[in-house]
mmCIF file of C-alpha atoms and ligand atoms in Angstrom:
data_model
loop_
_atom_site.group_PDB
_atom_site.id
_atom_site.type_symbol
_atom_site.label_atom_id
_atom_site.label_comp_id
_atom_site.label_asym_id
_atom_site.label_seq_id
_atom_site.Cartn_x
_atom_site.Cartn_y
_atom_site.Cartn_z
ATOM 1 C CA MET M 4 219.502 246.609 91.226
ATOM 2 C CA LYS M 5 221.706 249.657 91.374
ATOM 3 C CA THR M 6 223.634 250.275 94.582
ATOM 4 C CA LYS M 7 222.173 253.265 96.393
ATOM 5 C CA ILE M 8 224.528 255.925 97.763
ATOM 6 C CA LEU M 9 223.727 258.938 99.945
ATOM 7 C CA VAL M 10 225.810 261.993 99.086
ATOM 8 C CA THR M 11 225.614 264.654 101.785
ATOM 9 C CA GLY M 12 226.499 268.100 100.482
ATOM 10 C CA GLY M 13 225.850 266.720 96.995
ATOM 11 C CA THR M 14 224.997 270.056 95.388
ATOM 12 C CA GLY M 15 228.313 271.564 96.518
ATOM 13 C CA TYR M 16 231.496 271.858 94.498
ATOM 14 C CA ILE M 17 233.154 268.472 94.990
ATOM 15 C CA GLY M 18 229.836 266.799 95.834
ATOM 16 C CA SER M 19 228.179 267.659 92.518
ATOM 17 C CA HIS M 20 231.138 266.409 90.470
ATOM 18 C CA THR M 21 231.120 263.190 92.495
ATOM 19 C CA VAL M 22 227.384 262.677 91.953
ATOM 20 C CA VAL M 23 228.010 262.850 88.186
ATOM 21 C CA GLU M 24 230.781 260.231 88.367
ATOM 22 C CA LEU M 25 228.695 257.953 90.612
ATOM 23 C CA GLN M 26 225.718 258.099 88.243
ATOM 24 C CA GLN M 27 227.942 257.490 85.236
ATOM 25 C CA SER M 28 229.355 254.428 87.024
ATOM 26 C CA GLY M 29 225.876 252.986 87.575
ATOM 27 C CA TYR M 30 225.133 254.055 91.148
ATOM 28 C CA ASP M 31 221.772 255.355 92.297
ATOM 29 C CA VAL M 32 222.292 258.634 94.161
ATOM 30 C CA VAL M 33 220.298 260.409 96.855
ATOM 31 C CA ILE M 34 221.521 263.893 97.766
ATOM 32 C CA ILE M 35 220.923 265.776 100.995
ATOM 33 C CA ASP M 36 222.024 269.404 101.119
ATOM 34 C CA ASN M 37 220.852 272.444 103.081
ATOM 35 C CA LEU M 38 221.800 274.720 100.143
ATOM 36 C CA SER M 39 223.806 276.934 102.511
ATOM 37 C CA ASN M 40 226.608 277.212 99.947
ATOM 38 C CA SER M 41 224.972 275.927 96.744
ATOM 39 C CA ASN M 42 221.649 276.060 94.932
ATOM 40 C CA ARG M 43 219.022 273.886 93.267
ATOM 41 C CA GLU M 44 220.190 274.707 89.740
ATOM 42 C CA VAL M 45 223.144 272.413 90.369
ATOM 43 C CA LEU M 46 220.646 269.538 90.014
ATOM 44 C CA ASP M 47 219.835 270.778 86.493
ATOM 45 C CA GLY M 48 223.550 270.805 85.666
ATOM 46 C CA ILE M 49 223.972 267.238 86.897
ATOM 47 C CA GLU M 50 220.936 266.104 84.898
ATOM 48 C CA LYS M 51 222.235 267.796 81.734
ATOM 49 C CA ILE M 52 225.488 265.843 81.987
ATOM 50 C CA THR M 53 224.183 262.418 82.978
ATOM 51 C CA GLY M 54 220.547 262.449 81.845
ATOM 52 C CA ILE M 55 219.552 261.427 85.366
ATOM 53 C CA ARG M 56 218.104 263.763 87.976
ATOM 54 C CA PRO M 57 219.366 262.627 91.374
ATOM 55 C CA GLU M 58 216.869 262.344 94.198
ATOM 56 C CA PHE M 59 217.197 265.436 96.337
ATOM 57 C CA VAL M 60 216.311 266.137 99.962
ATOM 58 C CA GLU M 61 216.686 269.713 101.155
ATOM 59 C CA GLY M 62 217.712 269.371 104.760
ATOM 60 C CA ASP M 63 220.352 269.802 107.402
ATOM 61 C CA CYS M 64 222.417 266.818 108.510
ATOM 62 C CA THR M 65 222.907 268.337 111.957
ATOM 63 C CA ASP M 66 219.259 267.417 112.578
ATOM 64 C CA ILE M 67 219.136 263.695 113.302
ATOM 65 C CA ASP M 68 215.353 263.502 112.748
ATOM 66 C CA THR M 69 215.812 264.805 109.192
ATOM 67 C CA LEU M 70 218.376 262.074 108.560
ATOM 68 C CA ARG M 71 216.230 259.387 110.179
ATOM 69 C CA LYS M 72 213.346 260.359 107.894
ATOM 70 C CA LEU M 73 215.670 260.319 104.880
ATOM 71 C CA PHE M 74 216.882 256.775 105.623
ATOM 72 C CA THR M 75 213.265 255.661 106.234
ATOM 73 C CA ASP M 76 211.985 257.251 103.004
ATOM 74 C CA HIS M 77 214.941 255.942 100.967
ATOM 75 C CA PRO M 78 215.522 252.404 102.193
ATOM 76 C CA GLY M 79 218.497 250.355 101.029
ATOM 77 C CA ILE M 80 221.244 253.010 101.123
ATOM 78 C CA LYS M 81 224.512 251.026 101.162
ATOM 79 C CA GLY M 82 227.089 253.767 101.397
ATOM 80 C CA ILE M 83 227.518 257.426 102.292
ATOM 81 C CA ILE M 84 229.907 260.038 100.964
ATOM 82 C CA ASN M 85 230.009 262.879 103.448
ATOM 83 C CA PHE M 86 230.743 266.264 101.893
ATOM 84 C CA ALA M 87 228.316 268.250 104.060
ATOM 85 C CA ALA M 88 230.600 270.605 105.961
ATOM 86 C CA SER M 89 231.625 274.225 106.298
ATOM 87 C CA LYS M 90 234.999 274.802 104.669
ATOM 88 C CA ALA M 91 236.224 278.405 104.836
ATOM 89 C CA VAL M 92 239.347 278.591 106.962
ATOM 90 C CA GLY M 93 239.026 282.316 107.812
ATOM 91 C CA GLU M 94 235.334 282.103 108.650
ATOM 92 C CA SER M 95 236.028 279.183 110.973
ATOM 93 C CA VAL M 96 238.280 281.421 113.078
ATOM 94 C CA GLN M 97 235.440 283.969 113.383
ATOM 95 C CA LYS M 98 232.647 281.437 113.936
ATOM 96 C CA PRO M 99 234.164 278.352 115.559
ATOM 97 C CA LEU M 100 230.909 276.971 116.943
ATOM 98 C CA LEU M 101 229.314 277.030 113.501
ATOM 99 C CA TYR M 102 232.180 274.836 112.297
ATOM 100 C CA TYR M 103 232.174 272.470 115.271
ATOM 101 C CA ARG M 104 228.380 272.157 115.140
ATOM 102 C CA ASN M 105 228.089 271.605 111.379
ATOM 103 C CA ASN M 106 231.086 269.414 110.798
ATOM 104 C CA LEU M 107 231.060 267.293 113.944
ATOM 105 C CA MET M 108 227.311 266.882 114.445
ATOM 106 C CA THR M 109 226.766 265.886 110.822
ATOM 107 C CA LEU M 110 229.319 263.107 111.107
ATOM 108 C CA VAL M 111 228.126 261.912 114.531
ATOM 109 C CA ASN M 112 224.510 261.766 113.329
ATOM 110 C CA LEU M 113 225.421 259.799 110.218
ATOM 111 C CA LEU M 114 227.604 257.318 112.137
ATOM 112 C CA ASP M 115 224.899 256.890 114.755
ATOM 113 C CA LEU M 116 222.227 255.990 112.184
ATOM 114 C CA MET M 117 224.333 253.826 109.846
ATOM 115 C CA PRO M 118 224.036 250.526 111.760
ATOM 116 C CA GLN M 119 220.292 250.987 112.382
ATOM 117 C CA PHE M 120 219.620 251.437 108.671
ATOM 118 C CA GLY M 121 222.104 248.855 107.407
ATOM 119 C CA VAL M 122 224.472 251.379 105.801
ATOM 120 C CA GLU M 123 227.784 249.573 105.350
ATOM 121 C CA GLY M 124 230.329 252.303 104.855
ATOM 122 C CA ILE M 125 231.176 255.986 104.783
ATOM 123 C CA VAL M 126 233.699 257.835 102.636
ATOM 124 C CA PHE M 127 234.842 260.932 104.472
ATOM 125 C CA SER M 128 236.218 264.171 102.970
ATOM 126 C CA SER M 129 239.317 265.126 104.870
ATOM 127 C CA SER M 130 242.095 267.494 103.961
ATOM 128 C CA CYS M 131 245.853 267.800 103.658
ATOM 129 C CA THR M 132 245.527 270.531 106.289
ATOM 130 C CA VAL M 133 245.831 267.711 108.849
ATOM 131 C CA TYR M 134 249.565 267.562 107.994
ATOM 132 C CA GLY M 135 250.186 271.262 108.732
ATOM 133 C CA GLU M 136 253.555 272.445 107.367
ATOM 134 C CA PRO M 137 255.199 269.171 106.296
ATOM 135 C CA ASP M 138 258.745 268.305 107.350
ATOM 136 C CA VAL M 139 259.258 266.631 103.969
ATOM 137 C CA ASN M 140 257.568 266.685 100.573
ATOM 138 C CA PRO M 141 255.938 264.825 98.958
ATOM 139 C CA ILE M 142 253.978 263.780 102.020
ATOM 140 C CA ASP M 143 252.481 260.324 102.511
ATOM 141 C CA GLU M 144 249.708 259.036 104.768
ATOM 142 C CA SER M 145 252.080 257.962 107.528
ATOM 143 C CA ALA M 146 253.273 261.544 108.146
ATOM 144 C CA PRO M 147 252.473 262.941 111.576
ATOM 145 C CA ILE M 148 249.315 264.944 112.152
ATOM 146 C CA LYS M 149 250.276 268.465 113.239
ATOM 147 C CA PRO M 150 248.256 270.717 115.562
ATOM 148 C CA ALA M 151 245.491 272.360 113.551
ATOM 149 C CA THR M 152 245.890 276.046 112.748
ATOM 150 C CA SER M 153 242.158 276.783 112.438
ATOM 151 C CA PRO M 154 238.850 275.447 113.791
ATOM 152 C CA TYR M 155 238.134 274.192 110.259
ATOM 153 C CA GLY M 156 241.334 272.147 110.235
ATOM 154 C CA ASN M 157 240.594 270.959 113.739
ATOM 155 C CA THR M 158 237.166 269.647 112.678
ATOM 156 C CA LYS M 159 238.852 267.503 110.009
ATOM 157 C CA GLN M 160 241.276 266.045 112.572
ATOM 158 C CA ILE M 161 238.522 265.412 115.116
ATOM 159 C CA CYS M 162 236.260 263.836 112.483
ATOM 160 C CA GLU M 163 239.050 261.427 111.488
ATOM 161 C CA GLU M 164 239.420 260.496 115.171
ATOM 162 C CA ILE M 165 235.663 260.064 115.649
ATOM 163 C CA ILE M 166 235.489 257.594 112.750
ATOM 164 C CA THR M 167 238.575 255.737 113.986
ATOM 165 C CA ASP M 168 237.270 255.488 117.565
ATOM 166 C CA TYR M 169 233.827 254.321 116.434
ATOM 167 C CA ILE M 170 235.231 251.553 114.258
ATOM 168 C CA PHE M 171 237.754 250.564 116.937
ATOM 169 C CA ALA M 172 234.821 250.253 119.348
ATOM 170 C CA GLY M 173 233.362 247.592 117.055
ATOM 171 C CA ALA M 174 230.754 249.550 115.102
ATOM 172 C CA PRO M 175 229.645 247.382 112.153
ATOM 173 C CA ILE M 176 230.732 249.849 109.485
ATOM 174 C CA LYS M 177 233.701 250.518 107.231
ATOM 175 C CA SER M 178 235.251 253.819 106.249
ATOM 176 C CA ILE M 179 237.653 255.354 103.791
ATOM 177 C CA ILE M 180 239.121 258.734 104.684
ATOM 178 C CA LEU M 181 240.278 260.808 101.711
ATOM 179 C CA ARG M 182 242.724 263.632 102.321
ATOM 180 C CA TYR M 183 242.336 266.137 99.488
ATOM 181 C CA PHE M 184 245.082 268.482 98.432
ATOM 182 C CA ASN M 185 243.878 271.558 96.464
ATOM 183 C CA PRO M 186 240.839 270.730 94.296
ATOM 184 C CA VAL M 187 240.440 273.066 91.311
ATOM 185 C CA GLY M 188 238.723 273.257 87.914
ATOM 186 C CA ALA M 189 235.241 272.370 86.730
ATOM 187 C CA HIS M 190 233.432 269.736 84.705
ATOM 188 C CA PRO M 191 234.548 269.935 81.038
ATOM 189 C CA SER M 192 230.884 270.325 80.013
ATOM 190 C CA ALA M 193 230.821 273.611 82.000
ATOM 191 C CA TYR M 194 227.425 272.574 83.407
ATOM 192 C CA ILE M 195 228.787 272.380 86.962
ATOM 193 C CA GLY M 196 231.713 274.011 88.756
ATOM 194 C CA GLU M 197 232.623 276.001 91.830
ATOM 195 C CA LEU M 198 230.158 278.648 93.044
ATOM 196 C CA PRO M 199 231.938 280.679 95.714
ATOM 197 C CA ASN M 200 229.831 282.947 97.925
ATOM 198 C CA GLY M 201 230.983 286.569 97.889
ATOM 199 C CA VAL M 202 234.682 287.366 97.499
ATOM 200 C CA PRO M 203 236.533 284.081 96.980
ATOM 201 C CA ASN M 204 239.264 283.128 99.442
ATOM 202 C CA ASN M 205 240.734 280.383 97.296
ATOM 203 C CA LEU M 206 243.216 281.067 94.543
ATOM 204 C CA VAL M 207 241.517 279.678 91.425
ATOM 205 C CA PRO M 208 238.067 281.271 91.810
ATOM 206 C CA PHE M 209 239.763 284.598 92.600
ATOM 207 C CA LEU M 210 241.985 284.175 89.555
ATOM 208 C CA THR M 211 239.125 283.348 87.156
ATOM 209 C CA GLN M 212 237.008 286.213 88.527
ATOM 210 C CA THR M 213 239.941 288.585 87.987
ATOM 211 C CA ALA M 214 240.410 287.314 84.436
ATOM 212 C CA ALA M 215 236.685 287.929 83.891
ATOM 213 C CA GLY M 216 237.004 291.506 85.118
ATOM 214 C CA ILE M 217 234.912 290.977 88.252
ATOM 215 C CA ARG M 218 237.955 291.659 90.445
ATOM 216 C CA GLU M 219 240.481 294.335 89.567
ATOM 217 C CA LYS M 220 243.592 292.304 90.307
ATOM 218 C CA LEU M 221 244.819 289.168 91.962
ATOM 219 C CA THR M 222 247.239 289.522 94.862
ATOM 220 C CA VAL M 223 249.923 286.850 95.108
ATOM 221 C CA PHE M 224 250.355 286.387 98.825
ATOM 222 C CA GLY M 225 254.129 286.456 99.186
ATOM 223 C CA THR M 226 257.061 285.741 96.870
ATOM 224 C CA ASP M 227 259.677 285.576 99.627
ATOM 225 C CA TYR M 228 259.136 281.917 100.552
ATOM 226 C CA ASP M 229 261.869 279.307 100.382
ATOM 227 C CA THR M 230 260.685 277.973 97.002
ATOM 228 C CA PRO M 231 262.235 278.285 93.507
ATOM 229 C CA ASP M 232 260.149 281.333 92.500
ATOM 230 C CA GLY M 233 259.368 282.489 96.044
ATOM 231 C CA SER M 234 255.606 281.824 95.903
ATOM 232 C CA CYS M 235 253.867 279.016 97.830
ATOM 233 C CA ILE M 236 253.637 275.529 96.361
ATOM 234 C CA ARG M 237 250.481 273.408 96.313
ATOM 235 C CA ASP M 238 249.266 270.171 94.748
ATOM 236 C CA PHE M 239 246.388 271.331 92.538
ATOM 237 C CA ILE M 240 244.134 268.409 91.685
ATOM 238 C CA ASP M 241 241.420 268.453 89.030
ATOM 239 C CA VAL M 242 237.976 268.194 90.609
ATOM 240 C CA VAL M 243 236.821 265.516 88.134
ATOM 241 C CA ASP M 244 239.867 263.358 88.911
ATOM 242 C CA LEU M 245 239.082 263.859 92.586
ATOM 243 C CA ALA M 246 235.438 262.906 92.035
ATOM 244 C CA LYS M 247 236.494 259.692 90.279
ATOM 245 C CA ALA M 248 238.557 258.697 93.312
ATOM 246 C CA HIS M 249 235.368 258.664 95.383
ATOM 247 C CA VAL M 250 233.777 256.142 93.042
ATOM 248 C CA VAL M 251 236.696 253.715 93.283
ATOM 249 C CA ALA M 252 236.909 254.245 97.046
ATOM 250 C CA MET M 253 233.213 253.478 97.437
ATOM 251 C CA LYS M 254 233.515 250.319 95.335
ATOM 252 C CA ARG M 255 236.528 249.104 97.307
ATOM 253 C CA MET M 256 234.863 249.823 100.628
ATOM 254 C CA LEU M 257 231.614 248.031 99.788
ATOM 255 C CA ASP M 258 233.076 245.092 97.824
ATOM 256 C CA ARG M 259 235.941 243.961 99.979
ATOM 257 C CA ASN M 260 235.955 242.227 103.315
ATOM 258 C CA ASP M 261 239.653 241.421 103.491
ATOM 259 C CA THR M 262 240.852 244.968 104.051
ATOM 260 C CA ASP M 263 241.053 247.139 107.110
ATOM 261 C CA ASN M 264 237.748 248.590 108.182
ATOM 262 C CA ILE M 265 239.340 251.982 107.969
ATOM 263 C CA GLU M 266 241.748 253.182 105.305
ATOM 264 C CA ILE M 267 243.278 256.592 104.577
ATOM 265 C CA PHE M 268 244.390 257.891 101.168
ATOM 266 C CA ASN M 269 246.030 261.095 99.970
ATOM 267 C CA LEU M 270 244.377 262.459 96.849
ATOM 268 C CA GLY M 271 246.799 264.615 94.913
ATOM 269 C CA THR M 272 248.791 264.595 91.701
ATOM 270 C CA GLY M 273 252.190 264.114 93.311
ATOM 271 C CA ARG M 274 253.350 267.310 91.664
ATOM 272 C CA GLY M 275 253.866 270.637 93.382
ATOM 273 C CA LEU M 276 253.040 273.795 91.449
ATOM 274 C CA SER M 277 253.739 277.323 92.669
ATOM 275 C CA VAL M 278 251.140 280.068 92.722
ATOM 276 C CA LEU M 279 253.052 281.890 89.960
ATOM 277 C CA GLU M 280 253.266 278.689 87.899
ATOM 278 C CA LEU M 281 249.521 278.230 88.235
ATOM 279 C CA ILE M 282 248.879 281.762 86.967
ATOM 280 C CA ALA M 283 251.220 281.031 84.027
ATOM 281 C CA SER M 284 249.321 277.810 83.304
ATOM 282 C CA PHE M 285 246.016 279.699 83.244
ATOM 283 C CA GLU M 286 247.397 282.324 80.866
ATOM 284 C CA ARG M 287 248.934 279.685 78.596
ATOM 285 C CA ALA M 288 245.783 277.581 78.496
ATOM 286 C CA THR M 289 243.292 280.377 77.920
ATOM 287 C CA GLY M 290 245.287 283.138 76.252
ATOM 288 C CA VAL M 291 243.809 285.506 78.853
ATOM 289 C CA LYS M 292 246.141 287.711 80.911
ATOM 290 C CA VAL M 293 245.606 287.868 84.668
ATOM 291 C CA PRO M 294 246.409 291.237 86.209
ATOM 292 C CA TYR M 295 248.250 290.511 89.431
ATOM 293 C CA VAL M 296 250.425 292.188 92.053
ATOM 294 C CA ILE M 297 252.777 290.751 94.636
ATOM 295 C CA GLY M 298 251.481 291.304 98.148
ATOM 296 C CA GLU M 299 252.250 290.400 101.738
ATOM 297 C CA ARG M 300 252.192 286.842 102.988
ATOM 298 C CA ARG M 301 248.743 285.634 104.121
ATOM 299 C CA ALA M 302 248.675 284.704 107.812
ATOM 300 C CA GLY M 303 248.591 280.976 108.424
ATOM 301 C CA ASP M 304 249.679 279.905 104.920
ATOM 302 C CA ILE M 305 251.753 276.783 104.520
ATOM 303 C CA GLU M 306 254.919 277.320 102.462
ATOM 304 C CA LYS M 307 254.881 274.131 100.417
ATOM 305 C CA ILE M 308 252.942 270.905 100.383
ATOM 306 C CA TRP M 309 252.351 268.256 97.778
ATOM 307 C CA ALA M 310 251.160 264.675 97.930
ATOM 308 C CA GLU M 311 252.832 261.319 97.723
ATOM 309 C CA PRO M 312 249.805 259.631 96.072
ATOM 310 C CA THR M 313 251.372 256.184 95.521
ATOM 311 C CA LYS M 314 249.021 254.465 97.980
ATOM 312 C CA ALA M 315 245.942 255.731 96.108
ATOM 313 C CA ASN M 316 247.615 254.889 92.777
ATOM 314 C CA THR M 317 248.384 251.299 93.722
ATOM 315 C CA VAL M 318 245.708 250.297 96.242
ATOM 316 C CA LEU M 319 242.757 252.177 94.719
ATOM 317 C CA GLY M 320 244.069 251.895 91.171
ATOM 318 C CA TRP M 321 243.343 255.604 90.739
ATOM 319 C CA LYS M 322 245.566 258.332 89.358
ATOM 320 C CA ALA M 323 245.053 262.050 88.773
ATOM 321 C CA GLU M 324 245.402 262.356 85.008
ATOM 322 C CA THR M 325 244.174 265.743 83.881
ATOM 323 C CA ASP M 326 246.826 268.171 82.688
ATOM 324 C CA ILE M 327 246.806 271.399 84.709
ATOM 325 C CA ASP M 328 246.362 273.495 81.538
ATOM 326 C CA ASP M 329 243.184 271.526 80.725
ATOM 327 C CA THR M 330 242.005 272.043 84.291
ATOM 328 C CA MET M 331 242.557 275.795 83.978
ATOM 329 C CA ARG M 332 240.726 275.839 80.644
ATOM 330 C CA ASN M 333 237.738 274.095 82.256
ATOM 331 C CA ALA M 334 237.781 276.533 85.187
ATOM 332 C CA TRP M 335 237.725 279.396 82.699
ATOM 333 C CA ARG M 336 234.880 277.942 80.599
ATOM 334 C CA TRP M 337 232.829 277.597 83.774
ATOM 335 C CA GLN M 338 233.651 281.159 84.873
ATOM 336 C CA CYS M 339 232.568 282.463 81.467
ATOM 337 C CA LYS M 340 229.140 280.833 81.928
ATOM 338 C CA LEU M 341 228.536 282.453 85.313
ATOM 339 C CA PRO M 342 226.679 285.761 85.577
ATOM 340 C CA LYS M 343 229.023 288.730 86.115
HETATM 341 C C1 WQD I 413 246.503 278.488 97.629
HETATM 342 C C2 WQD I 413 247.723 279.364 97.487
HETATM 343 C C3 WQD I 413 247.719 281.324 98.892
HETATM 344 C C4 WQD I 413 244.400 283.445 97.066
HETATM 345 C C5 WQD I 413 242.741 275.973 101.736
HETATM 346 C C6 WQD I 413 242.409 275.047 102.870
HETATM 347 C C7 WQD I 413 242.352 273.630 102.408
HETATM 348 C C8 WQD I 413 241.406 273.501 101.285
HETATM 349 C C9 WQD I 413 241.551 274.508 100.230
HETATM 350 C C10 WQD I 413 238.970 273.235 101.543
HETATM 351 C C11 WQD I 413 248.252 279.895 98.825
HETATM 352 C C12 WQD I 413 247.694 281.699 97.432
HETATM 353 C C13 WQD I 413 245.363 282.499 97.361
HETATM 354 C C14 WQD I 413 244.811 284.699 96.525
HETATM 355 C C15 WQD I 413 247.097 283.927 96.585
HETATM 356 N N1 WQD I 413 240.194 273.136 101.803
HETATM 357 N N2 WQD I 413 246.677 282.741 97.125
HETATM 358 N N3 WQD I 413 246.150 284.871 96.296
HETATM 359 O O1 WQD I 413 245.193 277.813 101.567
HETATM 360 O O2 WQD I 413 246.197 275.983 100.133
HETATM 361 O O3 WQD I 413 244.015 275.628 101.198
HETATM 362 O O4 WQD I 413 241.726 275.822 100.762
HETATM 363 O O5 WQD I 413 238.089 273.646 101.266
HETATM 364 O O6 WQD I 413 241.982 272.837 103.443
HETATM 365 O O7 WQD I 413 243.380 275.197 103.875
HETATM 366 O O8 WQD I 413 244.191 277.188 99.297
HETATM 367 O O9 WQD I 413 243.410 278.395 97.295
HETATM 368 O O10 WQD I 413 243.342 279.571 99.543
HETATM 369 O O11 WQD I 413 245.553 279.146 98.455
HETATM 370 O O12 WQD I 413 248.288 284.165 96.370
HETATM 371 O O13 WQD I 413 244.008 285.605 96.275
HETATM 372 O O14 WQD I 413 247.340 280.534 96.742
HETATM 373 O O15 WQD I 413 248.524 282.194 99.621
HETATM 374 O O16 WQD I 413 249.642 279.931 98.739
HETATM 375 P P1 WQD I 413 245.009 276.709 100.614
HETATM 376 P P2 WQD I 413 244.031 278.608 98.632
#
């Protein structure tokens, strides 16, 4: 019997890539998604890659009755990966309650129902934003949590605390918290990728849309930072590598009883790349020029952050392996398939 996993937000960007990796590793997947930032065609993309159409429930995880019905209709779910969340930093400043409601209620509902339905563990999507501007780089999991600079970031910190408090209180569940750095790219098949709504906020979708002629030019937000070329530095991690980490995390969480009931891992490459270096990588990998201008700094940006991923490398036995040029090539192939 295949182990059954619930993936909330499974038609989203990281969710869909993770569903593919779970299926290819022999897991049975049920997706719940409210399609607020994705669409049903993602299921076709997943099926084209794996040959398996995942079970799909259209619904909102903030509604506990919807989740109760899901667990009743799909008995035997052993683990959850929780991607269902709102994730735009700027929007969260404008609509804080949307973020607190979506992100916190989803997690609370899932945690509440897990023991009743025999679900053993939850893998939670957190973010390197919990570290704020690091005092040192690369940054490991023991670094202090800094005050959040947006409601979005705050939801990630609060969610980590909710899980920790619940397990400390003796709840019969386990959890692995994964702190992502900057996920980019698309599946090499180009059947799934990132589908940003409206004008993208994040660098790579804006860059690929500019290369495709949808946007006139990319603005590099500041080249006066204290970095070698003056632009900000990030740890860009390939979305398929990131997805694979969820599979090994799930296996570890469900298989082992001799570990802590809660573990935290950074998911990054360990390598910092500047915004200008990323543009150069894209141009090198695709042969396509990106028209760009240097602009003002973006409010709230962190100057430089990259991961110390040794804990994930050694404990999970996982390593980000994809070369950034390959990642950029995959992002471009996906962009070229999207309607203009
Ligand atoms: C990267 C760099 C920009 C756009 C945020 C969240 C994080 C995560 C991903 C989840 C920065 C620069 C960007 C542009 C630019 N979460 N940039 N021109 O801010 O590192 O992280 O998104 O969903 O939690 O905080 O990512 O891609 O927005 O920016 O120069 O048009 O690219 O200034 O230095 P960020 P990003």
